[in-house]
Each structure stands twice: as structure tokens, then as C-alpha cells.
Amino acid sequence: GMHDIYEPLDPPHRKPIPLEQAGDCIGTEAIPCDPSKIIAVVPSDVPDTTRPLAAIDDDAKAMSQHLIKFFEQEIAEGRLPKNLLPLQSGVGSVANAVISGLAQGPFTDLSIYTEVIQDGMFDLIDAGKVTV
């Protein structure tokens, strides 16, 4: 699955969430449910609705280009590996612009954490630049 269902212990017994790599999985992929408690399944053809993203504007593109240039400089100085370190993308037009910009950049074999997959992430995946 693309997600895990994980419930940490209640405080004060809570431990660190045991994720160390972008591809690590914890918990379960489904919520257990006694089938005898299910009384109906309602199929629906109603499409999900989402708020449209703002278009990638010149400011967002400039931020993306600055970040990519920063990554390139850090690689050149030996402070980052060529595939960067695991990245986490946020949500919104700037995050979308940055991720989309990475699709045009020189970086490959990227590891990425994200809570939402936006158009830029699909571009990055389609470009074959994401391993996890």
C-alpha cells in the first residue's frame, strides 16, 4: 500500500515512530473489522473533489530554481550525495513548483516522503527520478 495505519502508544509510553527510510512500512494496510458488523456497502460514482492548485507562477518557479541551484552547489561541495538526501514535499503551489522543477533537474534516484501527491510529483515519477 501507499500508506500505513499506525497507532503509537499513549503518553507517557509513546516511543519514536520506527521509520528510518522513505520506503519503510509500519503498522497495517487496513483497519481490522469483524465482517458480521458490516450491514451494507454503498457503491458510489461520485468523483472525489479537491481544491484546484494555484498555477505555478514566476515567484514559485524562481524559488524552485534557487533551491535546485542550492542542491547543485551542495553536491559540488560534497555536502550532499548526487541523489540528495530523502526529501519531504509539502502541499501547495510552491511545493508543486519545486517538485516539478526537480523533474527537469539533474537529480535521479530520489527518495521522497509526502503526505499528498500533486501534479509535480507525478511529473517527477513519470520522469523516472524517484525510487521511493
PDB file of C-alpha atoms in Angstrom:
ATOM      1  CA  GLY A   1       0.000   0.000   0.000  1.00  0.00           C
ATOM      2  CA  MET A   2       0.932   3.632  -0.228  1.00  0.00           C
ATOM      3  CA  HIS A   3       0.185   4.250   3.411  1.00  0.00           C
ATOM      4  CA  ASP A   4       0.362   2.599   6.796  1.00  0.00           C
ATOM      5  CA  ILE A   5      -2.091   2.622   9.662  1.00  0.00           C
ATOM      6  CA  TYR A   6      -0.040   3.022  12.794  1.00  0.00           C
ATOM      7  CA  GLU A   7      -1.212   3.879  16.278  1.00  0.00           C
ATOM      8  CA  PRO A   8       1.514   4.823  18.741  1.00  0.00           C
ATOM      9  CA  LEU A   9       1.286   4.091  22.437  1.00  0.00           C
ATOM     10  CA  ASP A  10      -0.388   6.679  24.647  1.00  0.00           C
ATOM     11  CA  PRO A  11       1.856   9.086  26.568  1.00  0.00           C
ATOM     12  CA  PRO A  12       3.928   8.696  28.647  1.00  0.00           C
ATOM     13  CA  HIS A  13       4.739   5.347  26.992  1.00  0.00           C
ATOM     14  CA  ARG A  14       4.969   6.692  23.443  1.00  0.00           C
ATOM     15  CA  LYS A  15       8.121   5.732  21.544  1.00  0.00           C
ATOM     16  CA  PRO A  16       9.654   7.280  18.405  1.00  0.00           C
ATOM     17  CA  ILE A  17       7.832   6.273  15.230  1.00  0.00           C
ATOM     18  CA  PRO A  18      10.023   3.499  13.769  1.00  0.00           C
ATOM     19  CA  LEU A  19      10.576   4.942  10.292  1.00  0.00           C
ATOM     20  CA  GLU A  20      14.159   5.408   9.147  1.00  0.00           C
ATOM     21  CA  GLN A  21      13.963   5.266   5.347  1.00  0.00           C
ATOM     22  CA  ALA A  22      11.428   6.701   2.889  1.00  0.00           C
ATOM     23  CA  GLY A  23      10.371   3.179   1.871  1.00  0.00           C
ATOM     24  CA  ASP A  24       9.886   1.795   5.390  1.00  0.00           C
ATOM     25  CA  CYS A  25       6.431   0.466   6.276  1.00  0.00           C
ATOM     26  CA  ILE A  26       4.919   0.195   9.739  1.00  0.00           C
ATOM     27  CA  GLY A  27       1.549  -0.786  11.085  1.00  0.00           C
ATOM     28  CA  THR A  28      -1.052  -2.302   8.808  1.00  0.00           C
ATOM     29  CA  GLU A  29      -2.548  -1.519   5.404  1.00  0.00           C
ATOM     30  CA  ALA A  30      -6.130  -1.944   6.606  1.00  0.00           C
ATOM     31  CA  ILE A  31      -8.253  -1.448   9.681  1.00  0.00           C
ATOM     32  CA  PRO A  32      -9.446  -4.820  11.023  1.00  0.00           C
ATOM     33  CA  CYS A  33     -13.209  -5.141  11.058  1.00  0.00           C
ATOM     34  CA  ASP A  34     -15.471  -8.034  12.017  1.00  0.00           C
ATOM     35  CA  PRO A  35     -17.403  -8.827   8.784  1.00  0.00           C
ATOM     36  CA  SER A  36     -20.538  -9.575  10.835  1.00  0.00           C
ATOM     37  CA  LYS A  37     -20.675  -5.873  11.729  1.00  0.00           C
ATOM     38  CA  ILE A  38     -20.932  -4.799   8.076  1.00  0.00           C
ATOM     39  CA  ILE A  39     -24.576  -4.397   7.100  1.00  0.00           C
ATOM     40  CA  ALA A  40     -24.184  -2.705   3.715  1.00  0.00           C
ATOM     41  CA  VAL A  41     -21.712  -1.490   1.144  1.00  0.00           C
ATOM     42  CA  VAL A  42     -22.790   1.576  -0.792  1.00  0.00           C
ATOM     43  CA  PRO A  43     -21.112   1.908  -4.175  1.00  0.00           C
ATOM     44  CA  SER A  44     -20.740   5.438  -5.473  1.00  0.00           C
ATOM     45  CA  ASP A  45     -19.828   7.003  -8.786  1.00  0.00           C
ATOM     46  CA  VAL A  46     -19.477  10.456  -7.230  1.00  0.00           C
ATOM     47  CA  PRO A  47     -15.962  11.665  -8.014  1.00  0.00           C
ATOM     48  CA  ASP A  48     -13.740  12.998  -5.265  1.00  0.00           C
ATOM     49  CA  THR A  49     -13.470  16.748  -5.197  1.00  0.00           C
ATOM     50  CA  THR A  50     -10.311  18.639  -4.490  1.00  0.00           C
ATOM     51  CA  ARG A  51      -9.429  22.269  -4.333  1.00  0.00           C
ATOM     52  CA  PRO A  52      -7.578  23.218  -7.509  1.00  0.00           C
ATOM     53  CA  LEU A  53      -3.953  24.181  -7.073  1.00  0.00           C
ATOM     54  CA  ALA A  54      -2.915  27.678  -7.951  1.00  0.00           C
ATOM     55  CA  ALA A  55      -0.952  27.792 -11.177  1.00  0.00           C
ATOM     56  CA  ILE A  56       2.813  27.760 -10.849  1.00  0.00           C
ATOM     57  CA  ASP A  57       3.681  31.444 -11.096  1.00  0.00           C
ATOM     58  CA  ASP A  58       7.006  33.191 -11.715  1.00  0.00           C
ATOM     59  CA  ASP A  59       7.724  33.524  -7.981  1.00  0.00           C
ATOM     60  CA  ALA A  60       7.215  29.789  -7.377  1.00  0.00           C
ATOM     61  CA  LYS A  61       9.383  28.958 -10.410  1.00  0.00           C
ATOM     62  CA  ALA A  62      12.127  31.266  -9.122  1.00  0.00           C
ATOM     63  CA  MET A  63      12.032  29.598  -5.681  1.00  0.00           C
ATOM     64  CA  SER A  64      12.263  26.203  -7.361  1.00  0.00           C
ATOM     65  CA  GLN A  65      15.245  27.291  -9.450  1.00  0.00           C
ATOM     66  CA  HIS A  66      17.029  28.746  -6.399  1.00  0.00           C
ATOM     67  CA  LEU A  67      16.536  25.522  -4.438  1.00  0.00           C
ATOM     68  CA  ILE A  68      17.768  23.371  -7.323  1.00  0.00           C
ATOM     69  CA  LYS A  69      20.835  25.614  -7.694  1.00  0.00           C
ATOM     70  CA  PHE A  70      21.437  25.287  -3.933  1.00  0.00           C
ATOM     71  CA  PHE A  71      21.252  21.482  -4.186  1.00  0.00           C
ATOM     72  CA  GLU A  72      23.709  21.522  -7.100  1.00  0.00           C
ATOM     73  CA  GLN A  73      26.154  23.678  -5.116  1.00  0.00           C
ATOM     74  CA  GLU A  74      25.891  21.422  -2.068  1.00  0.00           C
ATOM     75  CA  ILE A  75      26.628  18.375  -4.243  1.00  0.00           C
ATOM     76  CA  ALA A  76      29.606  20.158  -5.820  1.00  0.00           C
ATOM     77  CA  GLU A  77      30.959  20.954  -2.335  1.00  0.00           C
ATOM     78  CA  GLY A  78      30.489  17.327  -1.220  1.00  0.00           C
ATOM     79  CA  ARG A  79      27.854  18.118   1.396  1.00  0.00           C
ATOM     80  CA  LEU A  80      25.052  16.235  -0.383  1.00  0.00           C
ATOM     81  CA  PRO A  81      25.110  12.963  -2.329  1.00  0.00           C
ATOM     82  CA  LYS A  82      24.169  13.116  -6.038  1.00  0.00           C
ATOM     83  CA  ASN A  83      20.718  11.704  -5.262  1.00  0.00           C
ATOM     84  CA  LEU A  84      20.325  14.268  -2.457  1.00  0.00           C
ATOM     85  CA  LEU A  85      19.022  13.056   0.877  1.00  0.00           C
ATOM     86  CA  PRO A  86      15.403  11.969   1.412  1.00  0.00           C
ATOM     87  CA  LEU A  87      13.149  14.921   0.639  1.00  0.00           C
ATOM     88  CA  GLN A  88       9.768  15.778   2.097  1.00  0.00           C
ATOM     89  CA  SER A  89       7.433  17.835  -0.033  1.00  0.00           C
ATOM     90  CA  GLY A  90       4.636  19.924   1.316  1.00  0.00           C
ATOM     91  CA  VAL A  91       1.361  20.963  -0.264  1.00  0.00           C
ATOM     92  CA  GLY A  92       0.662  23.981  -2.413  1.00  0.00           C
ATOM     93  CA  SER A  93       1.870  25.806  -5.480  1.00  0.00           C
ATOM     94  CA  VAL A  94       5.439  26.395  -4.243  1.00  0.00           C
ATOM     95  CA  ALA A  95       5.934  22.733  -3.261  1.00  0.00           C
ATOM     96  CA  ASN A  96       4.392  21.705  -6.578  1.00  0.00           C
ATOM     97  CA  ALA A  97       6.785  24.033  -8.449  1.00  0.00           C
ATOM     98  CA  VAL A  98       9.833  22.705  -6.582  1.00  0.00           C
ATOM     99  CA  ILE A  99       8.938  19.064  -7.188  1.00  0.00           C
ATOM    100  CA  SER A 100       8.103  19.797 -10.818  1.00  0.00           C
ATOM    101  CA  GLY A 101      11.444  21.605 -11.157  1.00  0.00           C
ATOM    102  CA  LEU A 102      13.258  18.546  -9.819  1.00  0.00           C
ATOM    103  CA  ALA A 103      11.772  16.581 -12.735  1.00  0.00           C
ATOM    104  CA  GLN A 104      13.715  18.838 -15.118  1.00  0.00           C
ATOM    105  CA  GLY A 105      16.834  18.870 -12.917  1.00  0.00           C
ATOM    106  CA  PRO A 106      19.834  16.538 -12.992  1.00  0.00           C
ATOM    107  CA  PHE A 107      18.904  14.565  -9.873  1.00  0.00           C
ATOM    108  CA  THR A 108      17.991  10.861 -10.033  1.00  0.00           C
ATOM    109  CA  ASP A 109      17.229   8.018  -7.612  1.00  0.00           C
ATOM    110  CA  LEU A 110      15.385  10.380  -5.255  1.00  0.00           C
ATOM    111  CA  SER A 111      13.733   9.234  -2.029  1.00  0.00           C
ATOM    112  CA  ILE A 112      10.696  11.291  -1.098  1.00  0.00           C
ATOM    113  CA  TYR A 113       8.229  11.441   1.783  1.00  0.00           C
ATOM    114  CA  THR A 114       4.959  13.232   1.041  1.00  0.00           C
ATOM    115  CA  GLU A 115       1.501  13.410   2.536  1.00  0.00           C
ATOM    116  CA  VAL A 116      -0.116  14.433  -0.769  1.00  0.00           C
ATOM    117  CA  ILE A 117       0.842  13.627  -4.338  1.00  0.00           C
ATOM    118  CA  GLN A 118       0.418  16.679  -6.564  1.00  0.00           C
ATOM    119  CA  ASP A 119       0.944  17.107 -10.313  1.00  0.00           C
ATOM    120  CA  GLY A 120       4.640  17.926  -9.893  1.00  0.00           C
ATOM    121  CA  MET A 121       5.193  14.623  -8.083  1.00  0.00           C
ATOM    122  CA  PHE A 122       3.569  12.715 -10.949  1.00  0.00           C
ATOM    123  CA  ASP A 123       5.935  14.578 -13.320  1.00  0.00           C
ATOM    124  CA  LEU A 124       8.891  13.520 -11.174  1.00  0.00           C
ATOM    125  CA  ILE A 125       7.727   9.892 -11.022  1.00  0.00           C
ATOM    126  CA  ASP A 126       6.987   9.830 -14.776  1.00  0.00           C
ATOM    127  CA  ALA A 127      10.494  11.190 -15.419  1.00  0.00           C
ATOM    128  CA  GLY A 128      11.853   8.069 -13.657  1.00  0.00           C
ATOM    129  CA  LYS A 129      13.641  10.095 -10.985  1.00  0.00           C
ATOM    130  CA  VAL A 130      12.010   8.613  -7.860  1.00  0.00           C
ATOM    131  CA  THR A 131      12.999   5.286  -6.299  1.00  0.00           C
ATOM    132  CA  VAL A 132      10.850   5.588  -3.155  1.00  0.00           C
TER     133      VAL A 132
END
